Structures are given as C-alpha cells and as structure tokens.
XYZ file of C-alpha atoms in Angstrom:
545
model
C -65.996 161.582 -177.823
C -64.102 163.737 -180.318
C -61.154 162.298 -182.207
C -58.165 162.081 -179.893
C -54.856 160.259 -179.754
C -52.332 159.281 -177.133
C -49.297 161.373 -178.018
C -47.141 160.389 -175.060
C -47.024 157.980 -172.155
C -44.687 158.407 -169.185
C -44.346 155.628 -166.637
C -42.299 155.628 -163.461
C -41.782 152.840 -160.912
C -44.555 150.624 -162.268
C -43.982 146.833 -162.219
C -40.643 146.245 -164.024
C -40.590 149.762 -165.453
C -38.273 152.161 -163.629
C -38.816 155.043 -166.029
C -40.243 154.970 -169.534
C -41.278 157.631 -172.053
C -42.923 156.728 -175.363
C -44.333 159.083 -177.963
C -47.122 157.561 -180.052
C -48.641 158.860 -183.292
C -51.844 158.399 -185.251
C -52.372 155.240 -187.231
C -51.152 151.768 -186.311
C -48.579 151.721 -183.480
C -46.935 148.297 -183.164
C -45.137 147.187 -180.002
C -42.895 144.117 -180.095
C -40.264 142.553 -177.858
C -39.087 139.352 -176.294
C -41.518 137.295 -174.234
C -41.362 138.600 -170.669
C -39.856 141.935 -171.693
C -42.847 143.792 -170.281
C -44.925 144.603 -173.363
C -48.209 143.865 -171.633
C -47.088 145.942 -168.647
C -47.558 148.919 -170.957
C -51.219 148.057 -171.530
C -51.654 147.366 -167.809
C -50.180 150.773 -166.974
C -52.523 152.534 -169.403
C -55.471 150.668 -167.921
C -54.347 151.586 -164.399
C -54.857 155.274 -165.180
C -58.608 154.698 -165.546
C -59.124 151.740 -163.215
C -61.163 152.873 -160.169
C -59.159 150.555 -157.899
C -55.417 150.858 -157.561
C -53.351 147.665 -157.565
C -50.634 148.530 -155.062
C -48.729 145.327 -155.853
C -47.700 146.899 -159.176
C -45.559 149.528 -157.446
C -41.961 148.745 -158.411
C -39.892 146.913 -155.804
C -38.020 149.113 -153.340
C -39.980 152.229 -154.343
C -42.855 153.996 -152.618
C -44.796 155.495 -155.494
C -45.798 154.602 -159.070
C -46.826 157.281 -161.564
C -48.401 156.930 -165.025
C -49.091 159.972 -167.185
C -50.949 159.927 -170.521
C -50.938 162.915 -172.853
C -53.912 163.070 -175.216
C -54.144 165.427 -178.162
C -56.883 166.401 -180.563
C -54.360 167.990 -182.885
C -54.739 171.408 -181.292
C -54.943 170.994 -177.542
C -53.208 168.563 -175.196
C -54.701 166.993 -172.053
C -52.581 165.276 -169.415
C -54.183 162.535 -167.310
C -52.067 161.222 -164.467
C -52.432 158.480 -161.858
C -50.233 158.266 -158.770
C -50.319 155.061 -156.719
C -48.696 154.747 -153.305
C -48.931 151.996 -150.719
C -51.460 154.017 -148.718
C -53.450 156.004 -151.308
C -53.857 156.851 -154.984
C -54.650 160.098 -156.781
C -55.823 161.145 -160.234
C -55.132 164.385 -162.039
C -56.374 166.072 -165.182
C -53.938 168.808 -166.205
C -52.543 168.857 -162.633
C -56.005 169.323 -161.115
C -56.943 166.552 -158.686
C -60.114 164.680 -159.674
C -62.131 161.761 -158.335
C -62.540 158.427 -160.088
C -66.148 159.379 -160.909
C -65.085 162.694 -162.455
C -62.430 160.977 -164.556
C -64.882 158.315 -165.736
C -67.540 160.899 -166.550
C -65.232 162.805 -168.879
C -62.883 160.157 -170.266
C -64.516 156.737 -169.794
C -64.964 156.300 -173.570
C -61.626 157.678 -174.697
C -60.001 154.247 -175.138
C -60.685 150.532 -174.988
C -58.147 147.832 -174.161
C -58.735 144.434 -175.778
C -56.573 141.693 -174.348
C -56.065 138.086 -175.273
C -58.369 137.049 -172.425
C -61.224 139.146 -173.798
C -61.814 136.389 -176.339
C -63.546 134.505 -173.545
C -65.880 137.443 -172.893
C -66.956 137.569 -176.527
C -67.299 133.795 -176.785
C -69.376 133.693 -173.580
C -73.087 133.521 -174.577
C -74.021 135.670 -171.579
C -72.500 138.618 -173.451
C -74.059 138.039 -176.871
C -77.160 140.121 -176.181
C -75.038 143.119 -175.187
C -73.041 142.712 -178.428
C -76.266 142.891 -180.455
C -77.531 145.842 -178.409
C -74.264 147.718 -178.912
C -74.412 147.110 -182.652
C -78.031 148.253 -182.810
C -77.456 151.516 -180.973
C -79.839 153.349 -183.336
C -82.480 150.627 -183.621
C -82.263 148.430 -180.527
C -81.210 150.839 -177.791
C -84.199 153.228 -178.185
C -86.551 150.226 -177.885
C -84.438 148.916 -174.983
C -84.825 152.297 -173.265
C -88.638 151.991 -173.500
C -88.443 148.420 -172.220
C -86.273 149.528 -169.287
C -88.952 152.018 -168.268
C -91.700 149.365 -168.389
C -89.506 146.837 -166.597
C -88.642 149.289 -163.814
C -92.340 150.068 -163.238
C -93.253 146.372 -163.380
C -90.489 145.428 -160.962
C -91.455 148.217 -158.537
C -95.142 147.206 -158.675
C -94.241 143.543 -158.151
C -92.201 144.493 -155.084
C -95.074 146.584 -153.708
C -97.481 143.651 -154.135
C -95.016 141.208 -152.606
C -94.440 143.517 -149.633
C -98.210 143.830 -149.185
C -98.685 140.057 -149.275
C -95.915 139.646 -146.704
C -97.567 142.307 -144.554
C -100.907 140.491 -144.755
C -99.292 137.169 -143.824
C -97.570 138.791 -140.843
C -100.798 140.456 -139.726
C -102.794 137.231 -140.057
C -100.141 135.320 -138.146
C -100.061 137.864 -135.308
C -103.648 139.078 -135.455
C -104.950 137.247 -132.342
C -101.934 138.237 -130.277
C -102.144 141.866 -131.428
C -105.856 141.938 -130.540
C -105.027 140.563 -127.070
C -102.402 143.285 -126.593
C -104.746 145.989 -127.840
C -107.553 144.832 -125.517
C -105.144 144.874 -122.580
C -103.915 148.380 -123.371
C -107.378 149.737 -124.086
C -108.598 148.282 -120.782
C -105.778 150.215 -119.110
C -107.245 153.419 -120.607
C -103.906 154.965 -121.461
C -103.976 158.496 -122.806
C -101.445 160.650 -120.933
C -97.786 159.717 -121.577
C -96.850 161.388 -118.261
C -99.585 159.765 -116.153
C -97.128 157.525 -114.310
C -94.992 160.494 -113.290
C -98.058 162.459 -112.135
C -99.320 159.495 -110.087
C -95.924 159.015 -108.451
C -95.872 162.673 -107.451
C -99.456 162.470 -106.161
C -98.670 159.286 -104.239
C -95.673 160.950 -102.633
C -97.879 163.809 -101.487
C -100.706 161.512 -100.328
C -98.351 159.301 -98.354
C -96.813 162.375 -96.700
C -100.311 163.742 -95.943
C -101.236 160.410 -94.387
C -98.273 160.621 -92.031
C -99.141 164.249 -91.045
C -102.839 163.414 -90.549
C -102.000 160.382 -88.434
C -99.688 162.482 -86.232
C -102.351 165.188 -85.824
C -105.065 162.656 -85.021
C -102.908 160.774 -82.524
C -101.975 164.051 -80.828
C -105.624 165.169 -80.717
C -106.732 161.865 -79.198
C -103.930 161.951 -76.626
C -104.655 165.529 -75.613
C -108.402 165.810 -75.808
C -110.612 163.111 -77.254
C -109.262 159.695 -76.516
C -109.634 157.523 -73.486
C -107.491 158.825 -70.621
C -106.669 161.929 -72.618
C -104.682 164.641 -70.947
C -107.804 166.875 -70.955
C -109.936 164.262 -69.179
C -107.178 163.495 -66.655
C -106.742 167.204 -65.888
C -110.532 167.506 -65.487
C -110.394 164.697 -62.903
C -107.520 166.440 -61.111
C -109.415 169.740 -61.088
C -112.544 168.080 -59.672
C -110.454 166.411 -56.960
C -108.809 169.687 -55.920
C -112.118 171.555 -56.009
C -113.519 169.070 -53.485
C -110.875 170.072 -50.915
C -112.728 172.113 -48.235
C -111.275 175.411 -47.221
C -108.424 175.262 -49.697
C -105.276 176.915 -48.626
C -103.623 179.474 -50.909
C -101.143 176.773 -51.878
C -103.909 174.460 -53.185
C -105.724 177.353 -54.772
C -102.598 178.299 -56.707
C -102.096 174.669 -57.831
C -105.749 174.429 -58.959
C -105.428 177.586 -61.004
C -102.249 176.282 -62.657
C -103.982 173.021 -63.632
C -107.010 174.928 -64.979
C -104.605 177.103 -67.021
C -102.854 173.988 -68.395
C -106.240 172.484 -69.311
C -107.165 175.701 -71.120
C -103.893 175.539 -73.085
C -104.589 171.886 -73.964
C -108.074 172.801 -75.135
C -106.626 175.592 -77.274
C -103.987 173.206 -78.706
C -106.708 170.659 -79.410
C -108.722 173.241 -81.333
C -105.610 173.968 -83.400
C -105.078 170.243 -84.005
C -108.763 169.921 -85.048
C -108.301 172.690 -87.625
C -105.042 171.110 -88.905
C -106.777 167.730 -89.129
C -109.400 169.251 -91.417
C -106.637 170.837 -93.537
C -104.600 167.598 -93.906
C -107.524 165.238 -94.279
C -107.147 162.557 -97.055
C -109.043 159.676 -98.550
C -107.560 156.247 -97.871
C -109.580 154.988 -100.835
C -107.871 157.533 -103.106
C -104.459 156.445 -101.856
C -105.325 152.790 -102.501
C -106.675 153.655 -105.955
C -103.553 155.530 -106.948
C -101.291 152.780 -105.594
C -103.201 150.240 -107.663
C -102.941 152.446 -110.785
C -99.212 152.922 -110.234
C -98.745 149.161 -109.943
C -100.749 148.619 -113.135
C -98.658 151.134 -115.118
C -95.415 149.694 -113.756
C -96.533 146.214 -114.819
C -97.259 147.427 -118.360
C -93.916 149.230 -118.620
C -92.067 146.116 -117.498
C -94.081 143.832 -119.761
C -93.688 145.912 -122.914
C -90.181 147.076 -121.962
C -90.746 150.694 -122.983
C -91.818 154.024 -121.443
C -95.497 154.851 -121.076
C -95.442 157.290 -124.014
C -94.080 154.584 -126.317
C -96.669 152.113 -125.037
C -99.399 154.553 -126.051
C -97.769 154.858 -129.521
C -97.541 151.068 -129.694
C -101.258 150.820 -128.893
C -101.996 153.226 -131.762
C -99.788 151.159 -134.085
C -101.633 147.995 -133.085
C -104.917 149.673 -133.880
C -103.635 150.807 -137.285
C -102.327 147.333 -138.136
C -105.598 145.697 -137.167
C -107.536 148.329 -139.088
C -105.267 147.845 -142.096
C -105.917 144.102 -142.011
C -109.502 144.926 -142.935
C -108.373 147.130 -145.837
C -105.416 145.099 -147.085
C -107.433 142.734 -149.283
C -108.758 145.683 -151.263
C -105.217 147.067 -151.596
C -103.929 143.690 -152.764
C -106.667 143.480 -155.396
C -105.783 146.968 -156.625
C -102.060 146.117 -156.773
C -102.773 142.857 -158.618
C -104.866 144.668 -161.212
C -102.139 147.291 -161.673
C -99.440 144.613 -161.977
C -101.466 142.724 -164.572
C -101.767 145.880 -166.673
C -98.046 146.614 -166.320
C -97.207 143.022 -167.282
C -99.336 143.370 -170.407
C -97.383 146.500 -171.332
C -94.117 144.737 -170.487
C -94.970 141.801 -172.750
C -95.601 144.162 -175.659
C -92.355 146.019 -174.963
C -90.529 142.679 -174.767
C -91.868 141.606 -178.167
C -90.734 144.889 -179.718
C -87.295 144.532 -178.110
C -86.912 140.943 -179.346
C -87.968 141.966 -182.863
C -85.512 144.873 -182.909
C -82.718 142.633 -181.628
C -83.314 139.872 -184.150
C -83.433 142.363 -187.025
C -80.187 143.968 -185.848
C -78.659 140.514 -185.314
C -79.337 139.547 -188.933
C -77.379 142.543 -190.163
C -74.664 141.961 -187.559
C -74.295 138.306 -188.536
C -73.874 139.214 -192.209
C -71.207 141.791 -191.386
C -69.347 139.384 -189.091
C -69.426 136.696 -191.779
C -67.961 139.161 -194.285
C -65.205 140.046 -191.850
C -64.494 136.382 -191.145
C -64.115 135.697 -194.861
C -61.520 138.448 -195.028
C -59.834 136.866 -191.995
C -59.215 133.647 -193.961
C -62.303 131.663 -192.952
C -63.323 129.767 -196.099
C -67.067 129.490 -195.650
C -68.113 130.872 -192.264
C -71.763 130.607 -191.334
C -73.141 132.245 -188.183
C -76.623 131.472 -186.904
C -78.542 132.515 -183.837
C -79.961 130.301 -181.135
C -82.896 132.305 -179.752
C -85.223 131.334 -176.925
C -87.926 133.350 -175.195
C -87.643 132.810 -171.456
C -90.596 132.709 -169.076
C -88.949 135.219 -166.753
C -88.224 138.871 -167.462
C -84.987 140.619 -166.598
C -83.196 143.838 -167.461
C -82.383 142.231 -170.811
C -85.987 141.324 -171.583
C -86.771 137.633 -171.910
C -84.358 136.824 -174.747
C -81.754 134.110 -174.553
C -79.491 134.592 -177.572
C -76.321 132.766 -178.484
C -74.167 132.966 -181.608
C -73.448 129.630 -183.265
C -70.770 129.179 -185.918
C -69.833 126.754 -188.618
C -66.430 127.435 -190.192
C -66.573 124.795 -192.914
C -69.138 123.555 -195.426
C -71.152 120.662 -194.054
C -69.986 121.286 -190.495
C -72.700 121.545 -187.870
C -73.040 124.885 -186.131
C -71.652 124.982 -182.631
C -71.493 127.587 -179.836
C -68.618 130.070 -180.019
C -67.597 128.896 -176.566
C -66.894 125.438 -178.015
C -64.154 126.809 -180.280
C -60.904 125.224 -179.179
C -58.483 126.853 -181.607
C -56.912 129.996 -180.176
C -56.361 131.286 -183.700
C -60.021 130.904 -184.601
C -61.092 132.541 -181.327
C -58.771 135.514 -181.939
C -60.042 136.042 -185.468
C -63.695 135.745 -184.457
C -63.105 138.278 -181.689
C -61.380 140.614 -184.141
C -64.196 140.240 -186.678
C -66.819 141.129 -184.068
C -64.687 144.011 -182.772
C -64.141 145.323 -186.291
C -67.899 145.473 -186.877
C -68.614 147.071 -183.507
C -65.801 149.591 -183.877
C -67.460 150.906 -187.024
C -70.217 152.337 -184.825
C -68.375 152.908 -181.550
C -67.090 156.417 -180.950
C -64.012 155.294 -179.005
C -61.017 157.024 -180.679
C -58.197 154.855 -179.265
C -58.002 151.054 -179.343
C -55.306 148.983 -177.637
C -54.920 145.339 -178.686
C -52.823 143.310 -176.252
C -51.508 140.117 -177.883
C -54.673 139.167 -179.756
C -52.590 137.210 -182.280
C -52.573 134.034 -180.178
C -52.639 130.919 -182.363
C -52.323 132.613 -185.764
C -49.436 132.868 -188.197
C -48.549 133.098 -191.885
C -51.219 134.315 -194.271
C -53.843 134.510 -191.545
C -51.598 136.755 -189.460
C -51.092 139.003 -192.498
C -54.866 139.225 -192.938
C -55.252 140.145 -189.251
C -52.540 142.781 -189.654
C -54.399 144.228 -192.633
C -57.595 144.320 -190.568
C -55.826 146.180 -187.756
C -54.416 148.590 -190.317
C -57.929 149.203 -191.646
C -59.184 149.949 -188.156
C -56.292 152.385 -187.622
C -57.405 154.513 -190.560
C -60.274 155.805 -188.419
C -58.853 155.347 -184.934
C -55.493 155.303 -183.238
C -54.488 151.682 -182.712
C -51.774 150.467 -180.342
C -51.071 146.771 -180.879
C -48.814 144.539 -178.789
C -47.826 141.524 -180.886
C -45.415 138.629 -181.431
C -46.352 138.295 -185.091
C -43.924 139.505 -187.778
C -46.798 139.665 -190.285
C -48.763 142.027 -188.032
C -45.669 144.038 -187.074
C -44.972 144.657 -190.775
C -48.190 146.692 -191.043
C -47.082 149.184 -188.390
C -47.049 152.865 -189.234
C -44.865 153.280 -186.148
C -42.961 150.429 -184.515
C -41.580 150.255 -180.973
C -39.323 147.738 -179.260
C -39.754 146.849 -175.595
C -36.646 145.286 -174.057
C -35.695 144.044 -170.621
C -32.379 144.131 -168.797
C -31.313 143.406 -165.249
C -28.482 143.881 -162.789
C -27.736 142.266 -159.463
C -30.575 144.044 -157.695
C -33.346 144.785 -160.176
C -35.002 144.331 -163.577
C -35.577 147.162 -166.047
C -37.944 147.599 -168.982
C -37.052 150.063 -171.749
C -38.744 151.226 -174.936
C -37.415 152.514 -178.214
C -39.105 153.828 -181.343
C -37.657 152.036 -184.356
C -36.492 153.688 -187.551
C -37.208 151.872 -190.864
C -34.014 149.816 -190.757
C -34.524 148.887 -187.114
C -38.102 147.916 -187.919
C -36.837 145.502 -190.617
C -34.288 144.078 -188.197
C -36.909 143.555 -185.477
C -39.297 141.811 -187.891
C -36.396 139.604 -189.051
C -35.795 138.713 -185.404
C -39.467 137.797 -184.994
C -39.097 135.528 -188.032
C -35.779 133.909 -187.242
C -35.343 134.096 -183.519
C -31.973 134.754 -181.875
C -29.785 134.217 -184.945
C -30.893 136.452 -187.814
C -29.966 135.288 -191.272
C -29.897 137.201 -194.528
C -32.973 135.266 -195.559
C -34.742 136.528 -192.446
C -33.900 140.114 -193.386
C -35.058 139.567 -196.963
C -38.294 138.031 -195.718
C -38.816 140.977 -193.355
C -38.339 143.454 -196.193
C -40.781 141.490 -198.343
C -43.352 141.508 -195.556
C -43.096 145.281 -195.173
C -43.207 145.812 -198.934
C -46.147 143.463 -199.351
C -48.054 145.371 -196.695
C -47.979 148.435 -198.903
C -49.800 146.516 -201.620
C -51.862 144.138 -199.484
C-alpha cells in the first residue's frame, strides 16, 4: 500500500453525530474531549466504512440513513470512500462508483488499522502470539510458513481420503451380507431392460383381449357346428326327418330346402369361425408366464420403492460396491503409505517452521524489550514458553506464549496475567511499535490506548506515538494531557443537547486553544493559571523530549 493519509472525514446521522466534517493532516492527529462526548464514535464511524456488516443500530435516532465519507490522499490524487447505511440495506462507493464489500477489501483492506483499548486483550491472549511472531518474520517466517501450508494441505487432504476410505470399508463390511442378498435376488430376477414391465403390461393387455376373442370364437363354433346339440347337428336331424316324409308336398319341399340352405350358411359361418380361431389362437401358458413375470416385477418395484430402471442401476451399484470391497484393502494400504510419506515431509516442514519462528522471536523479543525500556519499564525481560504439540494444525505444532518479568528478581508470568491497565497498554504499544516498523499500513488509529497511565509514562507513550507518526499518519483519541501535548494537530470533540436530541461536534484547535484544552485535561472544569503554565510546559517539553 502506497503512502496515503486521511485528509477529510464527513459523517452524517451516525450515532450521536448529526453532521461532522474534520480535516486531518499528516503526522500525529490528537483528538480529545469530555468523557461521553463521542470521541470513540469517530473511530467507530471510520471502522464502519470498511466493516463488511452494517450495524443499523448506529443510525441516528429519528433518521433513516447514516453516511460516512473518507477522503484519502497520496499528495497528488484524492480517493473518496463512502458507506451509506439504511435500515434495510447498505452501500459502498469508491469515487461515487458502487462497489461490493469484497472489492473494497481487495483494494483498501490494508489502508488503515484501528487499535482500541480492548485490543490489549487480543495481544495479551497467548492464542495470538504465534501470529505476532509470523507477522514480524514476514521475510523469514512467512516463506517457510507458505511451504508448510502446502504440505499441511496435502497431508490433510490425504488424511481425509484415507478416513473416507476406512469409513467406506466399515459401511461395506457392515452391509455386505445384506447387499449380497439383494444382489442375488435381483440377479435371479434377470433384470436387463428398464422398460420390461411396460412391455409386459402391453403384451398382457393384448393376450387377455385375444383370450376373450378366442373364447367367443370357440364358443360360437361349438354352438354352431362342433359341440353337442350344435345347430348344425340339430338341422341335420330336422333335414333327415323331413326327407323321410313320403310324397312330400311342395310346402314340405320348400321348407326342407330352406333348412338345407340355413345349414349351408351355418357350415360356411363355421368355416369362417375356424379360420378366425386359428388367427386368434394363444398360449395359456404364455399368458400365465407373463402374469407371473408382471407380478414379480411389481413386487420388486414395491420392495425397492423405485422404478425398474433405477432398480437395474441399484443392482449395478451393489455389484460395484461388492467388487470394491475386494479392492479396498489394497487402496487403503496405498493411501496409508502415501500418508506416511506426506507426514514425514510435514514433520520436516514443521521443524523448519519452528526454527524460523524461534529465530524471529528472539529478535522480536529483543526489540520489544528495547521499546519497553523506552516506555518506562525499568528492567523488562521477555521469555518464550514453547511446546511442540503432538497434533498438527494450520499453525504447525507450535504452542508459543510470551512471558514477561517487569522487575529484577520477579518471576516471569504470562502477559494475560498482567493486571495493571497501564502495563497492558504499554506492552501493547511496544509490540505494535515493533510490528509497525515492518507493516505497510499507512494510517494508524489509536482509540484510548492510554488507559491506566499518567505522568512521565504518559509522556513517554506520547513520544512513542509521535515517533510512529513520522512514518505514518496517526490519529489518536486520548484523555492524557501528556499525550495530547505531542499532537501536530489537535481536535476537540464536544457534545451538546436540546430537548429532543444529542449532538456531537468537532473543532480543530489553534495553538492557544490547544494549550487551553491541555490545561483542561490537567485541571478539570476549573482551569487555573498553574494549569495553563503546566500545559505550556508540556507542549514546550515535547519539542525537546
């Protein structure tokens, strides 16, 4: 990130701020004001511009929209970054062009850091000590960490593959007998055509219809010609009876001829029925066979609760699973061998990472101790508690914690055991000062990091902030007159209210106003001449500190 500064901040309808414009400059920008005036709201507003999630509760009462605009400059070009927060949505803009949170982070994520009074706990927390060392060793640790990450990713992926394979084997072994039973059942059914059930149903429909036609033809044929007391036989008997009448009269002769004609028609109809019977003949055995097959397929579809095509696929899957159970042991052996090799590589990478970290930590510890001495610690001694864990993680297998002794003869103790807020603030500042020497972040915001310090120690902290501001723009929110005296540019945040609302305002102080504000920080509500003299001395001493 190239050197940039915040040149202006404009806030509207955010928390207690109705409308606020502040112009910042390079160097150390000090912000002071009464407790509760809204100084930290300024830092919150700046953070809200880059925060991926919008806190809608910070929209000012009785308004619908909050807007924060930051103007950054590199001395030649200005860039405006704006965040609008409403009760239903939020938007981000770079030079009036709408951008996503990801786009904003990609381009401006490292433009500024905000360090609040609660960040002391993050630095004191041993879980964060490895990342502090890694950040400090960006040229020595991070390249080794990058190699370790690659080995760890491959190891983790291989371990997952082996674990999945072992789970698969356990599942197969547990279900093997049942799967074999299912496969035997489906193979016995000789399933191959996913549409066999539909074809059989169509064939059965035809066969059953043919059966009805054939039965009708056969019954008709038997009634007319072939069966007992068929029409043909009865007509033959009638003809024989009429032929036996002697000397038949024309009336009987005509009747006989009619009956003979009817018999001839019946014989012709019977011949037709015989031909149709041959055409519509069917096999009862075939009908029974197809009915049985249809019942079998219906049973399988109901049992497996899926269409025939999916049952065939399921059968193939069963076969593959059972086949794979015979190959899985060889796969497991191959995966185990691969994992063992990857673990060997990971162990070597872990050793290199630990070595690089410990070497960087030695240098870091020395630098922090030097900073602590300048921050009015008499004889600070920082040591490392290092343990190699049996498990590997993204951070290797190191467990590292900073221990500190602030006085001669005092046993080292974890940073987290520090009770004094003043000590915690100075330790945090010492670590930050060292890290900021290598970080490329151009803008640093300190939000009330002066908790628990005063007097000479506060002056030393102010000097340290002033040193940092020679290479970066620093915006510091403080209650300390000693720190405020170091400001290159001082601002006063004040709060007022009426019957309906509260307002936060900001003002850049001229030299006389700066002295007056520092005197107020020294003396409180009633400023005495001594307070003013002390304020002037503080400012003058800062020039020679």
